XYZ file of C-alpha atoms in Angstrom:
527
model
C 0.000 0.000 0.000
C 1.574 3.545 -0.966
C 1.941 5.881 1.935
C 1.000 9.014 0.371
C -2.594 7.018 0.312
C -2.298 7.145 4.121
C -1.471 10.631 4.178
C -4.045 11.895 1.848
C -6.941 10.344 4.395
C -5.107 12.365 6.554
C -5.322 15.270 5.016
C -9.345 14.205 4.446
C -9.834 14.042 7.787
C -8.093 17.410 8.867
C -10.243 18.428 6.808
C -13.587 17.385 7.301
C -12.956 18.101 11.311
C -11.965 21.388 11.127
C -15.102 21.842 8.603
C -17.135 20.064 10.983
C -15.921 22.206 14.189
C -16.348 25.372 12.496
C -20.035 24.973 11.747
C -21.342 23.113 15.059
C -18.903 24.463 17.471
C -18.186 28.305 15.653
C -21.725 28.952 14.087
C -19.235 29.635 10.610
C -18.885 28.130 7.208
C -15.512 27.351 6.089
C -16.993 25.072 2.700
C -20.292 24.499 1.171
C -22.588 21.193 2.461
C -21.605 19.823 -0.993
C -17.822 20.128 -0.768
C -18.506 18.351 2.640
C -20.612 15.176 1.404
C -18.039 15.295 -1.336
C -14.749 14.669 0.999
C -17.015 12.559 3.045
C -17.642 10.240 0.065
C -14.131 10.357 -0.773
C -12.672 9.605 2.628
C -15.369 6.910 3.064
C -14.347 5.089 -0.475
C -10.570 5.252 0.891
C -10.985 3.761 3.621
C -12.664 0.720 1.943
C -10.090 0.296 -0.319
C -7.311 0.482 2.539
C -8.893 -1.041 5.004
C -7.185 1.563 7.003
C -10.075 4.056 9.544
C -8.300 6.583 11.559
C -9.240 7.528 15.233
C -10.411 10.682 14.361
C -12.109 9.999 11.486
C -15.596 11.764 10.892
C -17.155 8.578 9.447
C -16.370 6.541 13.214
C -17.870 7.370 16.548
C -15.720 6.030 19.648
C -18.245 5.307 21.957
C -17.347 6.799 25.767
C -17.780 4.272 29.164
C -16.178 4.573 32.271
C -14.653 1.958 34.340
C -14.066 1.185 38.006
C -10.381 0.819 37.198
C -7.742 -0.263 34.607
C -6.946 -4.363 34.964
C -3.267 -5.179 34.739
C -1.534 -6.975 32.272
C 1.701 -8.908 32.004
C 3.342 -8.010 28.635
C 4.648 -10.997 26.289
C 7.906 -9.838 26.767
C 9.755 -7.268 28.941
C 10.213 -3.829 28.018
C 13.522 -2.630 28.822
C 14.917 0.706 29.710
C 17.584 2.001 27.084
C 21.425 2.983 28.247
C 21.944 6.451 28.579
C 24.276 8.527 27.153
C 25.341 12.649 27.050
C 28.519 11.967 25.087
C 28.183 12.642 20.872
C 31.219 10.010 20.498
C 29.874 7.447 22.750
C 27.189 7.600 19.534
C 30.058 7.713 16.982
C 32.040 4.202 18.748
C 28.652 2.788 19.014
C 27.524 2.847 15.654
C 31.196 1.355 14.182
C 30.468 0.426 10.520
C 26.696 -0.408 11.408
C 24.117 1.799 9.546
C 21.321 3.284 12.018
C 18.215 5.231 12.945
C 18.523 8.156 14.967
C 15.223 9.376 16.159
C 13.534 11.684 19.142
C 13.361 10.288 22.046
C 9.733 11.226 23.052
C 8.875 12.125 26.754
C 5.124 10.785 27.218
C 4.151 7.523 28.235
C 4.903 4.141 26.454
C 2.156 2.274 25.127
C 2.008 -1.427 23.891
C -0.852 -1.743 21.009
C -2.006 -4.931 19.573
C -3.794 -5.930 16.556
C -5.933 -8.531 14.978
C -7.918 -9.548 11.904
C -7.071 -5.863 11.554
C -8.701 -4.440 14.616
C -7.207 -2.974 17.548
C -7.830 -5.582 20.501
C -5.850 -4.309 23.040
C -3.504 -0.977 24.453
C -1.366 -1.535 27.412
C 0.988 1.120 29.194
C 4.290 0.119 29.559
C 3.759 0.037 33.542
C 7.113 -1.155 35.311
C 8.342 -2.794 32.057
C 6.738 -6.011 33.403
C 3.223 -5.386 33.770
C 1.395 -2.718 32.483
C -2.114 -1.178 32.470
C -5.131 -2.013 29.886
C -6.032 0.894 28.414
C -7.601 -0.220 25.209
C -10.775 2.431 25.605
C -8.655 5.665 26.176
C -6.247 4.850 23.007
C -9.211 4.534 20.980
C -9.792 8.174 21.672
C -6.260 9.318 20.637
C -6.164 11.849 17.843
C -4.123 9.449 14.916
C -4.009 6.413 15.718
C -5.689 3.337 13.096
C -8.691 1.726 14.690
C -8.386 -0.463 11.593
C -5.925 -1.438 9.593
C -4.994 -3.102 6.021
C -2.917 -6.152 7.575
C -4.968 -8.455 8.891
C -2.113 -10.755 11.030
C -1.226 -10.190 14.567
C 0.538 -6.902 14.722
C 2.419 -5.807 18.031
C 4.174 -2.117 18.040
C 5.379 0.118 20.284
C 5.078 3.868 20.548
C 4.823 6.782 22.796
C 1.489 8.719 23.887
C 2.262 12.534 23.987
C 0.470 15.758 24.598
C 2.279 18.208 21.978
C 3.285 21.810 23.937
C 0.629 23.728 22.014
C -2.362 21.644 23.475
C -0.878 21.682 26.823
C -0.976 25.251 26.766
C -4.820 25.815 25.426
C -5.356 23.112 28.415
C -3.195 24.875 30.970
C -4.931 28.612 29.388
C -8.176 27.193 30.289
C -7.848 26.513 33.773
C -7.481 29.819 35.849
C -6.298 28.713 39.021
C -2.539 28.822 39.111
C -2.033 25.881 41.534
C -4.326 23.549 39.390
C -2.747 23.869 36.291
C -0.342 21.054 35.068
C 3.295 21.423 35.429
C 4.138 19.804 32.142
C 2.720 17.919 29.125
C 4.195 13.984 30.010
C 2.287 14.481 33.301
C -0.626 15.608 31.791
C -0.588 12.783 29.387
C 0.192 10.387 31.854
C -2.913 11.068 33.573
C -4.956 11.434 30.524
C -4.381 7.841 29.542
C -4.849 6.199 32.562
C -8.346 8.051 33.271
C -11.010 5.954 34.248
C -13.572 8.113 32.023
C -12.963 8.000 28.255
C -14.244 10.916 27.484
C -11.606 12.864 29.837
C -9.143 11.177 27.283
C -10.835 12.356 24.257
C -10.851 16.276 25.049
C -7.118 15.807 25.894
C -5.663 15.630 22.545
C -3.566 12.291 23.132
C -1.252 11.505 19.728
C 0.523 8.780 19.277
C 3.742 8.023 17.683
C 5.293 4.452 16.569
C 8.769 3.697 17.563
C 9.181 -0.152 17.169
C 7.528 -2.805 15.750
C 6.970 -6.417 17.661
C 5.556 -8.493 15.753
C 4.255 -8.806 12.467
C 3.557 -12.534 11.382
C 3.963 -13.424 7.719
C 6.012 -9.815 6.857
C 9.342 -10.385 5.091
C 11.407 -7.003 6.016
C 14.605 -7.465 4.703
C 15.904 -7.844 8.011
C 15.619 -3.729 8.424
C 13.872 -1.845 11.009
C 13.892 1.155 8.360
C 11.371 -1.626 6.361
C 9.271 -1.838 9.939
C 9.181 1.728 9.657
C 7.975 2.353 6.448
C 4.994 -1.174 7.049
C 4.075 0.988 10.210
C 3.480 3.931 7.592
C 1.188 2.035 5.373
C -0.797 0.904 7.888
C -1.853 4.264 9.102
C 0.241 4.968 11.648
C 2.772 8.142 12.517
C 6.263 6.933 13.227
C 8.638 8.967 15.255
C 10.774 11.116 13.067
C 14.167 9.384 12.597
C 16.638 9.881 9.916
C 19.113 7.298 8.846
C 22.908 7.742 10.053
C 26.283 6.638 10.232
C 29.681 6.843 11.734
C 30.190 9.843 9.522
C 26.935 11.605 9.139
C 26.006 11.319 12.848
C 27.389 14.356 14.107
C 25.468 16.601 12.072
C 22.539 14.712 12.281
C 22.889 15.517 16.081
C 23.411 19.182 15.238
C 20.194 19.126 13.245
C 18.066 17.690 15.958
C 19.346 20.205 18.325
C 18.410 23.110 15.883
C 14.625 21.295 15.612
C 14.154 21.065 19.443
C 13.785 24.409 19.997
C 10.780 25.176 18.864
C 9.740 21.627 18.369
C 6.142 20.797 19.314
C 6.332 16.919 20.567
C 8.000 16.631 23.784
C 11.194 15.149 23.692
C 14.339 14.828 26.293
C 16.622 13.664 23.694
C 17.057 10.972 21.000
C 17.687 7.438 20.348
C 20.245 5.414 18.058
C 19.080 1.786 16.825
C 20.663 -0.587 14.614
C 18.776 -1.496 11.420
C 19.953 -4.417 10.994
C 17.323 -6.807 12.730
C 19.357 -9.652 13.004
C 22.531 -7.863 13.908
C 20.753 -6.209 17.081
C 19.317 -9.195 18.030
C 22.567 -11.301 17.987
C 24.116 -8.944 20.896
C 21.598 -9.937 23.235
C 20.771 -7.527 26.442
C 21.933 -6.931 30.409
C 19.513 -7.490 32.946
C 18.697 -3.419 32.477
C 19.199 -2.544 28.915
C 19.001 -4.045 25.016
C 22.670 -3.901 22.839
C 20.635 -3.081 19.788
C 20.142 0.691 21.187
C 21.378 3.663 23.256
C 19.573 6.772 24.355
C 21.698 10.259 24.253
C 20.459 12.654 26.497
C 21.321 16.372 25.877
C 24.250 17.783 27.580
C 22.169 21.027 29.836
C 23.281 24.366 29.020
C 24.972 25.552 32.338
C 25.026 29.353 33.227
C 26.587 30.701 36.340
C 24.741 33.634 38.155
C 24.009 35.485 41.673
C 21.145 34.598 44.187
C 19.247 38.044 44.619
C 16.464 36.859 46.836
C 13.903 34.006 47.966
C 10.249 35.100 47.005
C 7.577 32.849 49.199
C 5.192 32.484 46.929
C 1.586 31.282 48.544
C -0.917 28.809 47.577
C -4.833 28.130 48.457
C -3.738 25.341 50.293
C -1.330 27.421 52.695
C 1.852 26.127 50.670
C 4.613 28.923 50.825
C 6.556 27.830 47.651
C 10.451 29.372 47.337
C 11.504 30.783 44.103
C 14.649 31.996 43.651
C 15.253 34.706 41.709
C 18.659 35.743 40.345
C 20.797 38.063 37.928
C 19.016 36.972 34.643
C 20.990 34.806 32.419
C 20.623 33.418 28.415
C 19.175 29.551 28.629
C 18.642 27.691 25.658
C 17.860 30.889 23.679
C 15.407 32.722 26.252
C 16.563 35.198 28.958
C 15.819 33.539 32.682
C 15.928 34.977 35.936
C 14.021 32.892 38.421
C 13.301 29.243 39.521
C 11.115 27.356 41.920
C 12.990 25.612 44.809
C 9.726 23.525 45.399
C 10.343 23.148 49.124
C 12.216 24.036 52.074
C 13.979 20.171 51.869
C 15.616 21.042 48.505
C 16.631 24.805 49.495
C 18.428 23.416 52.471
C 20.227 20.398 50.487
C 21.389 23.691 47.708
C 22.642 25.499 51.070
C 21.187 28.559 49.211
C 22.233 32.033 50.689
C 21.790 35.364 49.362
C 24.962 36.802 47.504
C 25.700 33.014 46.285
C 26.858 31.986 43.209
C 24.775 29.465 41.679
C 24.722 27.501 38.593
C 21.005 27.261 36.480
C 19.669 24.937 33.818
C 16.637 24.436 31.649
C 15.354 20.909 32.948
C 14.736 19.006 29.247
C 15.771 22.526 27.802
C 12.027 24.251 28.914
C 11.631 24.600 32.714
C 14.782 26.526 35.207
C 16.176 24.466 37.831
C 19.411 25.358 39.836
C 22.047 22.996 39.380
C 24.518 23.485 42.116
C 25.289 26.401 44.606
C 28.582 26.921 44.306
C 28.846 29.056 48.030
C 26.473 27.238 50.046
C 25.900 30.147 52.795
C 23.227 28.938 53.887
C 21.479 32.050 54.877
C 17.903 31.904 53.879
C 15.458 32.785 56.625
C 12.479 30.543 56.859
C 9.833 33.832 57.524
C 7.770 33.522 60.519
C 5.085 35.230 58.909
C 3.294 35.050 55.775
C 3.808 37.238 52.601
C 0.461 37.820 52.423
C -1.577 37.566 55.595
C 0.949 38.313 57.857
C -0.051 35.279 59.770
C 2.123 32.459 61.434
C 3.776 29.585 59.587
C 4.492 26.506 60.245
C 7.010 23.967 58.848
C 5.370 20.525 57.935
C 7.113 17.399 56.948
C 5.314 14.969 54.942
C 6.969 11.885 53.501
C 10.296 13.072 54.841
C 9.828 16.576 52.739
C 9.663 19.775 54.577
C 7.303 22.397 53.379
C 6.217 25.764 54.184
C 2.463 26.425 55.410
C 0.335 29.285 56.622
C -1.627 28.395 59.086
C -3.857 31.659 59.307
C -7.797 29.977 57.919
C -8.493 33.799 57.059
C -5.389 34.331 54.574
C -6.284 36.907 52.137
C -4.286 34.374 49.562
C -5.910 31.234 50.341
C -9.284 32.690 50.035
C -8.312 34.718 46.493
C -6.977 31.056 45.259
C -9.988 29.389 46.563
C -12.226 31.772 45.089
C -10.370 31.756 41.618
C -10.715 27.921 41.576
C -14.471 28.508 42.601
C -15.390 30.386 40.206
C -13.187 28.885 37.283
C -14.313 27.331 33.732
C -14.361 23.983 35.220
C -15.892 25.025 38.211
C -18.520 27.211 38.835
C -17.953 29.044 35.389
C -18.451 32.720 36.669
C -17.353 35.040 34.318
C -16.072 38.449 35.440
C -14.359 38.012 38.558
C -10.986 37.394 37.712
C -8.860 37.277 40.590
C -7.782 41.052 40.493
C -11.646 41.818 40.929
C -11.969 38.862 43.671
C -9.285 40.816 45.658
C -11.274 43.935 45.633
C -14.360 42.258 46.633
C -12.730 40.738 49.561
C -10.957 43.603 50.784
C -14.532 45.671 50.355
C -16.113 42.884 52.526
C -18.286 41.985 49.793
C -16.877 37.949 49.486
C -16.034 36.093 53.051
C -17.215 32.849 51.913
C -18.673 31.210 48.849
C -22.200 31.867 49.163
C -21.561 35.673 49.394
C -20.758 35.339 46.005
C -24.501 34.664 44.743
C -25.442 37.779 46.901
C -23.096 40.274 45.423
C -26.442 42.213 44.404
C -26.906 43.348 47.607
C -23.830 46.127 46.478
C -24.902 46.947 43.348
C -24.187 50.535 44.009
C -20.871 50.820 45.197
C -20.331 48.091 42.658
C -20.860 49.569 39.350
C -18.967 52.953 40.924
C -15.685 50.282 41.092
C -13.186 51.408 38.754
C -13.455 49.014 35.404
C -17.151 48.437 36.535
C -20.394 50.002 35.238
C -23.907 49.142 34.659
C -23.117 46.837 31.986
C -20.192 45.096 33.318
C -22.262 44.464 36.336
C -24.872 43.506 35.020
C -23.137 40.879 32.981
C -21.669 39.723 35.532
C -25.526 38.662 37.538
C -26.642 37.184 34.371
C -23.263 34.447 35.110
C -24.003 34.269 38.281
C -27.778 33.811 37.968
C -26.340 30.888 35.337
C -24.408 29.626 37.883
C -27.298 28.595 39.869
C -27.544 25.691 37.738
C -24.443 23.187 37.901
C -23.708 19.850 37.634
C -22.612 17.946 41.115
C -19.053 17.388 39.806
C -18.436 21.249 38.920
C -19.666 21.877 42.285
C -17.736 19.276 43.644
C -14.438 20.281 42.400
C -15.401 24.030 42.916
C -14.985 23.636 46.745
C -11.168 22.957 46.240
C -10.413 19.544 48.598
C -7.285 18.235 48.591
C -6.934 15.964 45.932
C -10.233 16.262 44.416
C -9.647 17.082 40.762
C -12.870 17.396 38.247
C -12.062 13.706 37.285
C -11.982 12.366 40.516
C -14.931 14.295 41.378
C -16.989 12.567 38.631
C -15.930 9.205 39.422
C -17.213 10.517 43.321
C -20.672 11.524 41.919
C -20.857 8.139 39.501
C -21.017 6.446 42.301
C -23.539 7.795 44.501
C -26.217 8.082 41.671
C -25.263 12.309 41.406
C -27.253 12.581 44.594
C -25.979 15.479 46.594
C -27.820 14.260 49.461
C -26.209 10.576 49.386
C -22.577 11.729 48.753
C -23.131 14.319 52.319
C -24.051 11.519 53.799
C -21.514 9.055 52.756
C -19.491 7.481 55.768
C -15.767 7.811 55.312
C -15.209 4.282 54.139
């Protein structure tokens, strides 16, 4: 089968989607219904002859379920880690005079998919290499990948699920609560495979990308895994980008990836070399950690030294007092830096950071600061007394052998303008017009103590609309979202109230099972 078939029902599907989102979801026309019935047709008539039908297709629905959890699985045969290294002629020795594929190493979440008759039957995670997690309802809600396919033999493959950056930024934009948002895409992924709710996969934009094939009965492939490559291709699905290398070309292959990561949309925390000759790799067997037919190369960080200035404590609506250090801003990875989270008090006191110190910085994976080593260690950093904010008493906690900063004041002006933010959020309450600017005005007017004084904000309608940025308007667009707010689902209302460890997923599974009855789940025992 050609591949530019594959890519033109691509291209059909694009297509038709974005068609399709425009008119249900925009109230727009981007083509006519004609053009639309015409692709339709065409993608339709493809697919037949292929025998290939995309995820995403317009002409499939994936039905959504839920599930009381994800059964294990022991995998047909372990999935080993790959050596590691951060030296370019490591790469050089290690290819000798063996041709090879040098690809991204993706940073998501391996996932084991298998095939039959030309169906997808099952979708494991790869767990602790060992045993992994069925997930065969979430990947059929990834964006690309074939829910049929043209081979009809048993076909095993590996591949990585990823969130790309741009998603996991519209995700991230969407939530307005600072300490809710994700702190990077593989987590996000991670927990968007392994939800319990299908549908919370589907909105997450999960891709996936092929990086080795299992098993394929009955395929001759000219013992190459550039010919596994190219099968994986025709059968639908998108391989990770890998160029072919050797001893002499791999140094600027390197240099090209490196130029490609910068503004490179997939995830990726460096890149992998892999014999193509089958038979070769297979011949130099494995340790008890790592296969001989492959090596990982991790990027060497970009290491700038600079000057402590000061510790910000930087609250949370749970009372967390986060350290960030900021210093004398420095040139990472192409982007000027100047501060980094500690994340605790533990860490801050294993840097020895002091004021005045000289400290090296990195870009963890090239994309988030980190200090790397404090090369003073003072170790003068006052732990305040008081909080930032409040002005209240702290309190150091320790939890799993981690010390952390709290404020222990219930009244703290932050905790109650994060509370209120998450309250009121898109996922929440869904009140628009009190951002958390306005929320801090309210409070400190005595309009907002608790959460119900928010669906009584009438009662100051006239010093209200006098509020600099208000008016009649604003204000009055602001009751018709409340008055909408009335009206919420018991998981929005749920997660609204901001417990620990209730996210809107967990808060759905919470209302699943006590029939969305507000009255059951009050009266639930703790068991």
């Amino acid at each position: 089968m050609e591949i530019s078939a594959v890519n033109q029902m691509k291209e059909l599907v694009k297509k038709l989607n974005e068609a399709a989102k425009a008119y249900y979801q925009e109230d727009r026309e981007i083509m006519s219904n004609r053009e639309y019935d015409d692709l339709y047709d065409q993608l339709e008539s493809m697919e037949a002859e292929t025998g290939i039908v995309l995820a995403d297709s317009p002409t499939v629905n994936v039905g959504y379920e839920a599930v009381d959890a994800l059964p294990k699985e022991t995998h047909e045969s372990p999935m080993l880690s790959l050596d590691k290294t951060k030296d370019r002629e490591t790469l050089r020795a290690f290819i000798g005079t063996h041709p090879s594929l040098l690809s991204w190493k993706m940073d998501g979440l391996t996932i084991v998919l298998t095939y039959d008759h030309g169906e997808l039957v099952k979708a494991v995670t790869r767990g602790n290499g060992i045993v992994g997690e069925v997930i065969t309802n979430n990947a059929r809600t990834f964006k690309n990948i074939p829910l049929k396919i043209a081979y009809q033999g048993r076909l095993v493959l590996r591949g990585e699920a990823i969130i790309t950056y741009s998603d996991f930024e519209k995700i991230n934009e969407e939530i307005e609560d600072v300490d809710a948002k994700y702190k990077n895409p593989r987590n996000l992924c991670s927990g968007s495979v392994r939800q319990l709710n299908n549908e919370i996969t589907a909105k997450r934009n999960v891709r996936f990308y092929a990086f080795s094939l299992v098993k394929a009965e009955g395929v001759d492939f000219s013992n190459s895994r550039e010919e596994q490559f190219r099968f994986l291709k025709q059968q639908g699905f998108d391989v990770v980008e890998y160029v072919r290398v050797s001893a002499d070309t791999i140094m600027a292959a390197i240099e090209g990836y490196e130029k490609k990561i910068v503004d490179y949309d997939i995830p990726s925390d460096g890149l992998v070399l892999l014999y193509d000759d089958i038979e070769y790799g297979r011949s130099l067997g494995r340790t008890a950690k790592f296969p001989r037919d492959s090596i990982a190369f991790k990027w060497a960080d970009e290491i700038r030294e600079t000057t402590l200035k000061e510790i910000e404590w930087s609250p949370s609506r749970t009372g967390l007092i986060n350290p960030v250090a900021i210093f004398e801003p420095v040139e990472l990875e192409g982007t000027t830096v100047s501060r980094a989270s500690v994340h605790n008090i533990s860490i801050m006191h294993a840097l020895k950071l002091g004021i005045g110190d000289k400290i090296t910085v990195y870009k963890a994976n090239m994309i988030i600061p980190q200090i790397a080593e404090n090369l003073t260690g003072s170790d003068n950093v006052e732990i305040p007394a008081v909080c930032p904010v409040c002005g209240g008493a702290t309190q150091i906690r320790a939890i799993n052998d981690v010390q952390s900063l709290y404020c222990i004041n219930p009244d703290c002006v932050a905790k109650k303008i994060k509370s209120f933010s998450l309250f009121v959020s898109r996922d929440a309450m869904n009140i628009d017009g009190l951002s958390e600017a306005t929320l801090e005005k309210f409070i400190a007017k005595g309009f907002i103590h608790e959460y119900s004084d928010i669906f009584h904000l009438s009662d100051h309608k006239a010093e209200i609309v006098e509020m600099e940025g208000f008016g009649e308007k604003s204000y009055q667009n602001l009751m018709n979202s409340i008055e909408q707010a009335r009206n919420v689902t018991l998981p929005k209302l749920i997660y609204s109230l901001g417990i620990a460890n209730i996210g809107l997923a967990n808060a759905k599974m919470l209302c699943k099972e006590y029939d969305d009855d507000g009255t059951k789940l009050r009266k639930a025992t703790a068991e």
